[in-house]
Each structure stands twice: as C-alpha cells, then as structure tokens.
mmCIF file of C-alpha atoms in Angstrom:
data_model
loop_
_atom_site.group_PDB
_atom_site.id
_atom_site.type_symbol
_atom_site.label_atom_id
_atom_site.label_comp_id
_atom_site.label_asym_id
_atom_site.label_seq_id
_atom_site.Cartn_x
_atom_site.Cartn_y
_atom_site.Cartn_z
ATOM 1 C CA MET A 19 18.549 6.176 -43.738
ATOM 2 C CA GLY A 20 18.004 9.287 -45.784
ATOM 3 C CA ALA A 21 17.912 12.955 -45.053
ATOM 4 C CA ARG A 22 15.300 14.348 -42.630
ATOM 5 C CA ARG A 23 14.338 10.957 -41.301
ATOM 6 C CA ARG A 24 13.286 11.000 -37.657
ATOM 7 C CA LEU A 25 14.554 7.948 -35.832
ATOM 8 C CA PRO A 26 12.155 6.273 -33.408
ATOM 9 C CA GLY A 27 12.999 4.487 -30.193
ATOM 10 C CA PRO A 28 16.392 3.231 -29.004
ATOM 11 C CA LEU A 29 17.576 1.983 -32.406
ATOM 12 C CA GLY A 30 20.981 0.349 -32.008
ATOM 13 C CA ALA A 31 21.444 1.849 -28.541
ATOM 14 C CA GLU A 32 24.391 0.569 -26.547
ATOM 15 C CA ARG A 33 25.032 0.400 -22.842
ATOM 16 C CA PRO A 34 26.300 3.809 -21.631
ATOM 17 C CA LYS A 35 30.071 4.011 -21.367
ATOM 18 C CA ALA A 36 32.137 5.905 -18.863
ATOM 19 C CA GLY A 37 33.451 9.202 -20.150
ATOM 20 C CA ALA A 38 33.433 12.939 -19.745
ATOM 21 C CA ALA A 39 30.056 14.665 -19.646
ATOM 22 C CA GLY A 40 28.861 16.000 -22.973
ATOM 23 C CA PRO A 41 28.695 19.696 -23.825
ATOM 24 C CA THR A 42 25.796 21.879 -22.694
ATOM 25 C CA LEU A 43 23.904 23.625 -25.490
ATOM 26 C CA PRO A 44 21.473 26.519 -25.031
ATOM 27 C CA ALA A 45 17.988 25.258 -24.128
ATOM 28 C CA MET A 46 16.082 24.283 -27.284
ATOM 29 C CA PRO A 47 12.905 22.358 -28.154
ATOM 30 C CA GLY A 48 13.305 18.645 -28.687
ATOM 31 C CA ASN A 49 12.848 18.477 -32.471
ATOM 32 C CA LYS A 50 15.746 16.713 -34.193
ATOM 33 C CA ALA A 51 16.763 15.868 -37.742
ATOM 34 C CA TYR A 52 19.377 13.168 -38.446
ATOM 35 C CA PHE A 53 21.592 12.818 -41.532
ATOM 36 C CA VAL A 54 23.919 9.916 -42.284
ATOM 37 C CA ALA A 55 26.253 9.202 -45.187
ATOM 38 C CA ASN A 56 24.630 7.826 -48.313
ATOM 39 C CA ASP A 57 26.041 5.282 -50.729
ATOM 40 C CA PHE A 58 26.772 7.871 -53.408
ATOM 41 C CA GLY A 59 28.422 10.519 -51.244
ATOM 42 C CA ALA A 60 25.787 13.008 -52.391
ATOM 43 C CA LEU A 61 25.086 16.398 -50.872
ATOM 44 C CA GLN A 62 22.014 16.705 -48.646
ATOM 45 C CA TYR A 63 19.888 19.731 -47.755
ATOM 46 C CA TRP A 64 17.714 20.983 -44.893
ATOM 47 C CA THR A 65 15.532 24.101 -44.780
ATOM 48 C CA VAL A 66 15.307 25.998 -41.475
ATOM 49 C CA PRO A 67 11.667 25.975 -40.265
ATOM 50 C CA LEU A 68 9.661 29.149 -39.705
ATOM 51 C CA GLY A 69 10.314 30.857 -36.395
ATOM 52 C CA ILE A 70 13.740 29.236 -35.863
ATOM 53 C CA THR A 71 16.740 31.560 -35.418
ATOM 54 C CA SER A 72 19.204 29.196 -33.691
ATOM 55 C CA ILE A 73 19.794 25.454 -33.945
ATOM 56 C CA GLY A 74 21.969 23.006 -32.090
ATOM 57 C CA VAL A 75 24.379 21.072 -34.306
ATOM 58 C CA LYS A 76 26.292 17.876 -33.631
ATOM 59 C CA ILE A 77 28.597 16.706 -36.431
ATOM 60 C CA TRP A 78 30.871 13.649 -36.633
ATOM 61 C CA GLY A 79 33.342 12.631 -39.343
ATOM 62 C CA GLY A 80 33.466 9.102 -40.751
ATOM 63 C CA GLY A 81 35.629 6.350 -39.323
ATOM 64 C CA GLY A 82 38.685 5.057 -41.197
ATOM 65 C CA THR A 83 39.270 1.427 -42.054
ATOM 66 C CA GLY A 84 42.151 -0.964 -41.501
ATOM 67 C CA VAL A 85 42.985 -4.648 -41.420
ATOM 68 C CA CYS A 86 43.204 -7.464 -38.936
ATOM 69 C CA SER A 87 46.035 -9.865 -39.729
ATOM 70 C CA ASN A 88 45.935 -13.428 -38.437
ATOM 71 C CA ASP A 89 49.718 -13.546 -38.794
ATOM 72 C CA ASP A 90 51.972 -13.031 -35.802
ATOM 73 C CA GLY A 91 49.244 -13.307 -33.195
ATOM 74 C CA GLY A 92 46.556 -11.397 -35.049
ATOM 75 C CA ARG A 93 47.995 -7.896 -34.770
ATOM 76 C CA VAL A 94 45.515 -5.287 -35.910
ATOM 77 C CA SER A 95 45.709 -1.889 -37.589
ATOM 78 C CA VAL A 96 42.159 -0.686 -37.079
ATOM 79 C CA GLY A 97 41.166 2.697 -38.539
ATOM 80 C CA GLY A 98 40.656 5.889 -36.555
ATOM 81 C CA GLY A 99 37.275 7.167 -35.360
ATOM 82 C CA GLY A 100 35.724 10.428 -36.544
ATOM 83 C CA GLY A 101 36.100 13.756 -34.781
ATOM 84 C CA CYS A 102 33.129 15.739 -33.450
ATOM 85 C CA VAL A 103 32.025 19.374 -33.223
ATOM 86 C CA VAL A 104 29.023 20.448 -31.131
ATOM 87 C CA GLY A 105 27.584 23.953 -30.930
ATOM 88 C CA ALA A 106 24.760 26.382 -31.581
ATOM 89 C CA VAL A 107 24.479 27.989 -35.041
ATOM 90 C CA ALA A 108 22.628 31.223 -35.807
ATOM 91 C CA VAL A 109 20.189 30.738 -38.702
ATOM 92 C CA LYS A 110 17.256 32.442 -40.435
ATOM 93 C CA PRO A 111 13.831 30.953 -41.156
ATOM 94 C CA GLY A 112 13.841 29.532 -44.678
ATOM 95 C CA GLU A 113 17.643 29.382 -44.861
ATOM 96 C CA VAL A 114 18.951 26.324 -46.701
ATOM 97 C CA LEU A 115 21.722 24.327 -45.061
ATOM 98 C CA GLN A 116 23.831 22.113 -47.291
ATOM 99 C CA LEU A 117 25.713 19.188 -45.840
ATOM 100 C CA TYR A 118 28.023 16.368 -46.783
ATOM 101 C CA VAL A 119 28.241 13.498 -44.312
ATOM 102 C CA GLY A 120 31.598 11.723 -44.378
ATOM 103 C CA LYS A 121 31.584 8.093 -45.453
ATOM 104 C CA SER A 122 33.549 5.413 -43.669
ATOM 105 C CA GLY A 123 36.723 4.195 -45.286
ATOM 106 C CA THR A 124 36.422 1.242 -47.649
ATOM 107 C CA GLY A 125 38.920 -1.373 -48.771
ATOM 108 C CA HIS A 126 41.909 -2.216 -46.608
ATOM 109 C CA TYR A 127 43.414 1.204 -45.947
ATOM 110 C CA GLU A 128 41.218 4.188 -46.733
ATOM 111 C CA GLY A 129 40.643 7.068 -44.369
ATOM 112 C CA GLY A 130 37.203 8.233 -43.281
ATOM 113 C CA GLY A 131 35.607 11.266 -44.901
ATOM 114 C CA GLY A 132 35.192 14.578 -43.135
ATOM 115 C CA SER A 133 31.639 15.861 -42.590
ATOM 116 C CA TRP A 134 30.863 19.385 -43.844
ATOM 117 C CA LEU A 135 28.072 21.906 -43.178
ATOM 118 C CA TRP A 136 27.395 25.095 -45.150
ATOM 119 C CA SER A 137 24.743 27.791 -45.407
ATOM 120 C CA ARG A 138 23.533 28.128 -49.010
ATOM 121 C CA ASP A 139 22.363 31.543 -50.259
ATOM 122 C CA PRO A 140 19.530 31.800 -52.816
ATOM 123 C CA ASP A 141 22.142 32.587 -55.492
ATOM 124 C CA GLY A 142 24.081 29.415 -54.602
ATOM 125 C CA ALA A 143 26.925 31.083 -52.671
ATOM 126 C CA LEU A 144 28.147 28.968 -49.750
ATOM 127 C CA THR A 145 29.299 29.935 -46.253
ATOM 128 C CA LEU A 146 31.163 27.192 -44.417
ATOM 129 C CA LEU A 147 29.812 26.638 -40.901
ATOM 130 C CA MET A 148 31.368 23.457 -39.491
ATOM 131 C CA VAL A 149 33.614 20.523 -40.399
ATOM 132 C CA ALA A 150 34.396 17.357 -38.423
ATOM 133 C CA GLY A 151 37.526 15.413 -39.396
ATOM 134 C CA GLY A 152 37.521 11.769 -40.498
ATOM 135 C CA GLY A 153 39.724 9.081 -39.005
ATOM 136 C CA GLY A 154 42.913 7.889 -40.700
ATOM 137 C CA SER A 155 43.251 4.300 -41.879
ATOM 138 C CA GLY A 156 45.464 1.608 -40.456
ATOM 139 C CA ALA A 157 48.442 0.154 -42.330
ATOM 140 C CA GLN A 158 48.096 -2.837 -44.632
ATOM 141 C CA TYR A 159 49.671 -5.593 -42.554
ATOM 142 C CA GLY A 160 48.738 -4.892 -38.977
ATOM 143 C CA TYR A 161 51.552 -4.461 -36.445
ATOM 144 C CA ASN A 162 49.174 -2.239 -34.440
ATOM 145 C CA ALA A 163 49.871 0.581 -36.907
ATOM 146 C CA ARG A 164 46.485 2.153 -36.243
ATOM 147 C CA GLY A 165 44.924 5.164 -37.876
ATOM 148 C CA GLY A 166 44.694 8.371 -35.866
ATOM 149 C CA ALA A 167 41.257 9.666 -34.907
ATOM 150 C CA GLY A 168 39.719 12.665 -36.623
ATOM 151 C CA GLY A 169 39.436 15.962 -34.821
ATOM 152 C CA GLY A 170 36.808 18.491 -33.929
ATOM 153 C CA ALA A 171 39.935 20.659 -34.083
ATOM 154 C CA ASN A 172 43.324 18.920 -34.603
ATOM 155 C CA GLY A 173 43.462 15.285 -35.757
ATOM 156 C CA GLN A 174 45.361 12.567 -33.916
ATOM 157 C CA ASP A 175 48.653 11.132 -35.225
ATOM 158 C CA GLY A 176 48.601 7.611 -36.642
ATOM 159 C CA ALA A 177 50.494 4.921 -34.750
ATOM 160 C CA GLY A 178 53.715 3.551 -36.255
ATOM 161 C CA HIS A 179 55.791 0.391 -36.166
ATOM 162 C CA PRO A 180 58.512 0.124 -34.978
ATOM 163 C CA GLY A 181 58.339 3.772 -33.884
ATOM 164 C CA ALA A 182 56.034 6.788 -33.795
ATOM 165 C CA SER A 183 57.751 8.505 -36.760
ATOM 166 C CA TYR A 184 56.279 5.936 -39.175
ATOM 167 C CA GLY A 185 52.720 7.105 -38.498
ATOM 168 C CA GLY A 186 51.164 9.919 -40.529
ATOM 169 C CA LYS A 187 50.619 13.095 -38.547
ATOM 170 C CA GLY A 188 47.202 14.454 -37.709
ATOM 171 C CA ALA A 189 46.092 17.588 -39.536
ATOM 172 C CA THR A 190 45.742 20.862 -37.661
ATOM 173 C CA THR A 191 43.222 23.638 -38.174
ATOM 174 C CA SER A 192 45.747 25.452 -40.337
ATOM 175 C CA ALA A 193 47.741 22.739 -42.178
ATOM 176 C CA GLY A 194 47.623 19.161 -43.404
ATOM 177 C CA GLY A 195 49.445 16.464 -41.483
ATOM 178 C CA ALA A 196 52.989 15.470 -42.440
ATOM 179 C CA GLY A 197 53.573 12.030 -43.924
ATOM 180 C CA GLY A 198 55.177 9.327 -41.819
ATOM 181 C CA SER A 199 58.757 8.224 -42.490
ATOM 182 C CA GLY A 200 61.484 5.980 -41.154
ATOM 183 C CA SER A 201 64.293 3.628 -42.050
ATOM 184 C CA GLY A 202 63.345 0.805 -44.423
ATOM 185 C CA SER A 203 60.082 2.348 -45.588
ATOM 186 C CA GLY A 204 58.635 4.541 -48.271
ATOM 187 C CA PRO A 205 57.447 7.877 -46.855
ATOM 188 C CA GLY A 206 53.784 8.739 -46.663
ATOM 189 C CA THR A 207 52.357 11.740 -48.480
ATOM 190 C CA SER A 208 51.645 14.913 -46.539
ATOM 191 C CA GLY A 209 48.072 16.088 -46.206
ATOM 192 C CA GLU A 210 46.666 19.306 -47.692
ATOM 193 C CA ALA A 211 43.619 21.531 -47.533
ATOM 194 C CA GLY A 212 40.500 19.382 -47.689
ATOM 195 C CA THR A 213 37.526 19.533 -50.036
ATOM 196 C CA TYR A 214 34.288 17.688 -49.423
ATOM 197 C CA SER A 215 34.290 15.979 -52.818
ATOM 198 C CA ALA A 216 37.757 14.476 -52.449
ATOM 199 C CA ASP A 217 38.163 13.960 -48.736
ATOM 200 C CA THR A 218 37.289 10.286 -48.380
ATOM 201 C CA SER A 219 41.019 9.787 -47.924
ATOM 202 C CA GLY A 220 43.711 12.222 -46.931
ATOM 203 C CA GLY A 221 47.382 11.893 -47.840
ATOM 204 C CA PRO A 222 48.126 8.449 -49.357
ATOM 205 C CA GLY A 223 50.367 6.062 -47.471
ATOM 206 C CA GLY A 224 53.866 5.182 -48.631
ATOM 207 C CA GLY A 225 54.667 1.715 -49.903
ATOM 208 C CA TRP A 226 57.807 -0.421 -50.061
ATOM 209 C CA GLY A 227 56.366 -3.925 -49.855
ATOM 210 C CA SER A 228 53.321 -2.919 -47.816
ATOM 211 C CA GLN A 229 51.002 0.064 -47.826
ATOM 212 C CA GLY A 230 50.890 2.688 -45.115
ATOM 213 C CA GLY A 231 47.533 4.002 -43.991
ATOM 214 C CA HIS A 232 45.839 6.963 -45.681
ATOM 215 C CA GLY A 233 45.041 10.111 -43.758
ATOM 216 C CA GLY A 234 41.507 11.085 -42.790
ATOM 217 C CA GLY A 235 39.538 13.789 -44.620
ATOM 218 C CA GLY A 236 38.518 17.126 -43.161
ATOM 219 C CA TYR A 237 39.134 20.873 -43.247
ATOM 220 C CA PHE A 238 42.769 19.875 -43.616
ATOM 221 C CA VAL A 239 43.571 16.219 -44.207
ATOM 222 C CA GLY A 240 45.815 13.855 -42.286
ATOM 223 C CA GLY A 241 49.192 12.682 -43.533
ATOM 224 C CA GLY A 242 49.708 9.163 -44.903
ATOM 225 C CA GLY A 243 51.676 6.570 -42.960
ATOM 226 C CA ALA A 244 54.978 5.121 -44.101
ATOM 227 C CA GLY A 245 55.014 1.680 -45.737
ATOM 228 C CA GLY A 246 57.651 -1.049 -45.872
ATOM 229 C CA TRP A 247 58.475 -4.625 -44.874
ATOM 230 C CA GLU A 248 57.555 -4.768 -41.182
ATOM 231 C CA THR A 249 57.950 -0.983 -40.988
ATOM 232 C CA MET A 250 54.725 0.965 -41.448
ATOM 233 C CA GLY A 251 52.348 3.526 -40.035
ATOM 234 C CA GLY A 252 48.673 4.402 -39.868
ATOM 235 C CA GLY A 253 47.331 7.605 -41.394
ATOM 236 C CA GLY A 254 46.749 10.764 -39.359
ATOM 237 C CA GLY A 255 43.276 12.044 -38.566
ATOM 238 C CA GLY A 256 41.686 14.964 -40.431
ATOM 239 C CA ALA A 257 41.038 18.333 -38.786
ATOM 240 C CA GLY A 258 37.765 20.059 -37.944
ATOM 241 C CA TYR A 259 36.566 23.652 -38.180
ATOM 242 C CA PHE A 260 33.815 25.995 -37.001
ATOM 243 C CA ASN A 261 32.802 29.474 -38.160
ATOM 244 C CA ALA A 262 33.128 31.706 -35.089
ATOM 245 C CA ALA A 263 30.903 34.380 -36.662
ATOM 246 C CA ARG A 264 27.948 31.983 -36.840
ATOM 247 C CA ALA A 265 28.609 29.355 -34.159
ATOM 248 C CA SER A 266 28.610 29.731 -30.369
ATOM 249 C CA ALA A 267 28.911 27.483 -27.307
ATOM 250 C CA VAL A 268 31.203 25.269 -29.394
ATOM 251 C CA THR A 269 32.964 22.200 -28.035
ATOM 252 C CA THR A 270 35.372 20.178 -30.177
ATOM 253 C CA PHE A 271 36.291 16.530 -29.622
ATOM 254 C CA THR A 272 39.182 14.490 -31.003
ATOM 255 C CA GLY A 273 38.769 10.741 -30.701
ATOM 256 C CA SER A 274 41.331 8.204 -29.532
ATOM 257 C CA TYR A 275 42.372 5.776 -32.292
ATOM 258 C CA ASN A 276 39.257 3.781 -33.273
ATOM 259 C CA VAL A 277 36.979 5.511 -30.730
ATOM 260 C CA PRO A 278 35.265 8.656 -32.123
ATOM 261 C CA GLY A 279 35.154 12.019 -30.425
ATOM 262 C CA ASN A 280 32.200 12.508 -28.045
ATOM 263 C CA PHE A 281 31.538 8.752 -28.303
ATOM 264 C CA SER A 282 29.127 8.651 -25.354
ATOM 265 C CA ASP A 283 26.629 11.050 -26.969
ATOM 266 C CA ALA A 284 23.100 9.570 -27.007
ATOM 267 C CA ASP A 285 22.296 10.768 -30.546
ATOM 268 C CA ARG A 286 25.345 8.993 -31.951
ATOM 269 C CA ALA A 287 24.371 5.763 -30.176
ATOM 270 C CA LEU A 288 20.774 6.130 -31.383
ATOM 271 C CA VAL A 289 21.872 5.958 -35.010
ATOM 272 C CA GLY A 290 24.074 2.937 -34.334
ATOM 273 C CA SER A 291 26.491 1.856 -31.639
ATOM 274 C CA HIS A 292 29.405 1.874 -34.123
ATOM 275 C CA CYS A 293 28.559 5.156 -35.861
ATOM 276 C CA ALA A 294 31.787 7.129 -36.581
ATOM 277 C CA TYR A 295 33.995 4.362 -35.126
ATOM 278 C CA GLY A 296 37.156 3.202 -36.857
ATOM 279 C CA LYS A 297 36.971 -0.366 -38.142
ATOM 280 C CA CYS A 298 38.679 -3.265 -39.858
ATOM 281 C CA SER A 299 37.804 -4.331 -43.382
ATOM 282 C CA ASN A 300 37.832 -7.959 -42.243
ATOM 283 C CA GLU A 301 37.175 -9.795 -39.002
ATOM 284 C CA CYS A 302 39.354 -12.129 -36.958
ATOM 285 C CA ASN A 303 39.728 -13.193 -33.363
ATOM 286 C CA ALA A 304 42.274 -10.614 -32.316
ATOM 287 C CA GLY A 305 40.483 -9.433 -29.193
ATOM 288 C CA ASP A 306 40.212 -5.880 -30.502
ATOM 289 C CA PRO A 307 36.847 -4.047 -30.552
ATOM 290 C CA GLY A 308 37.506 -2.781 -34.058
ATOM 291 C CA THR A 309 37.623 -6.268 -35.528
ATOM 292 C CA THR A 310 33.946 -6.896 -34.799
ATOM 293 C CA ILE A 311 32.397 -3.916 -36.584
ATOM 294 C CA SER A 312 33.402 -4.265 -40.203
ATOM 295 C CA ARG A 313 29.807 -4.799 -41.281
ATOM 296 C CA SER A 314 28.237 -2.075 -39.105
ATOM 297 C CA TYR A 315 27.554 1.538 -40.094
ATOM 298 C CA SER A 316 30.649 3.561 -39.192
ATOM 299 C CA GLY A 317 30.163 6.653 -41.344
ATOM 300 C CA GLY A 318 29.633 10.147 -40.003
ATOM 301 C CA LEU A 319 26.537 11.843 -38.613
ATOM 302 C CA VAL A 320 24.962 15.305 -38.547
ATOM 303 C CA VAL A 321 22.184 16.140 -36.063
ATOM 304 C CA PHE A 322 20.125 19.357 -35.995
ATOM 305 C CA ILE A 323 18.261 20.270 -32.783
ATOM 306 C CA TYR A 324 15.575 22.968 -33.146
#
C-alpha cells in the first residue's frame, strides 16, 4: 500500500476485542487517508485539501521483532507493539504534511521504528507535530525476555531474565531509556534522542554469549537489553510526542508487550489485524500470539480524518 490509498471494505478485519473505549475526536467528515511503512523507509507527503482547517490524526509506531526458541519448552521473546497518539491537528488549506511511518523490526532482535509527522513550510522548514514510539525487540534466545511496547508518551520497559533489571528501560518524553544490566551479562546501551532516519532500532542490546534486545525508535529511543548466557533482556519501547501548540483533544496510548497501544481501533484493524503488533522473526508452536504473525504486516500506521 502506498501513500493516499483509500482502503475499501473490511480488509484484514479481526473480531473486536475487549478493551477500553477509544478516544473521542471532534466531529469531522468521514474522508480518510491511510499511510503505511514502505520497503525503503522513504518519507511520504500529503497536502491539506481546500477548506480544511483541522484534521484528525491517528499514528502508530512499528512493532519490534524477537525470536521463538524451540529449546526449553519453546520460550519466546516476542517484540513489543507500537505506541499510539490520537488527536486533532490545526492545519491550513494547501499545507504540506510530511510523514515517516515506522517499519517493523527485521532480523532476530531489531526494534520497531517510531512514526513521525511534520508540517513542511514552502521553504522546507519543518515543524514536528506528532511521534509514536516503536516497540523494543526481544532477546536472542527466548526466556520470555520480551521487548517493551512503544509509547504514545513513555515507552514500556523490556522484560528480563532472570530479573527485571536485565530488560532495557522504556524511553520517556524527555530522555532515552537506560540499558539493562545484571550479573553474568553484558550491559545494554542506553537510548538517546531519536531521529526518523535512524530510529529503526533504539539502544543496541548487550552481548556476552547472546544478544539482548534493541530498544524501539521514537522521539527518544528505548534502552537495549542485557545479553549473556541464560541472562538477558528485551529492549525498551520508544517514546511518543505531540506538539501542544498545534494538537488538541490528544490521547496517548502505550501498548503492553507485543500488543500495540489503542489496539482495538477500527482503522488499525482495517489495514491488517497485526498492524503495529510485536512479532517473532520465526514461527514455532509455543502457544504465544506473537509466534504466528512473523509474515504479516506489523509496521506502523498514520491515518488522517478530514
């Protein structure tokens, strides 16, 4: 799917899941434009139509990846889901919006990319409007060392084995997440301020014999998990952001491990039931939902309502 494509019908719709009610946006016409991650990680653009001065925006970061090990009972380290930000953004007719939709993690332990939205002036100057954090990746060899979910605000900490300290910490809206650490492992790298062009992974995981998970991308990126022999951690989720001078009626959502923020939203399910979910890079019979979605689209999403 490319930019500006309108999606017909219930494509990839899933049975509704129980969860909190979604946010309420100001009443708007039903026109929608959908943007998903492309293979090249390229920027995409959308021009505000004539007569439009406010749009609804829903933005999700990409899901992280992980592994499913058939050793020791098939313990999994699935990646974290993407965070979500929903709100109304003040715009001008003819204004160009520039966006980068976060890709899902690839390989065995890469975090998901954050999704970014800017306003682009005629002279090329950019004003950042929103960011949704990507999910951290799981550790290399399972042990339920899952990646933390990305945030609409703060990211979630990655899970650790044998204790929580081994997981990379989720980023906050003001700082990158700290790297995981613990006895018998190499420490993960702390996260930092994110940039759209380098945010597919956050802080790298540590490694003494096995690789800790990478943090998720975002406004600030998640910390990497610790890595060692049977001691390891998933990466922390990336953080989100919104520009309070341009956005109103904002709700932020942090996911829970492989489940993305605002997972029950109908637009997310329309694009694909696994959109923005954390995943495994392989599949096995471990009884975990993340092990069945390695071949499904799990990158981020941006929706404009106008």
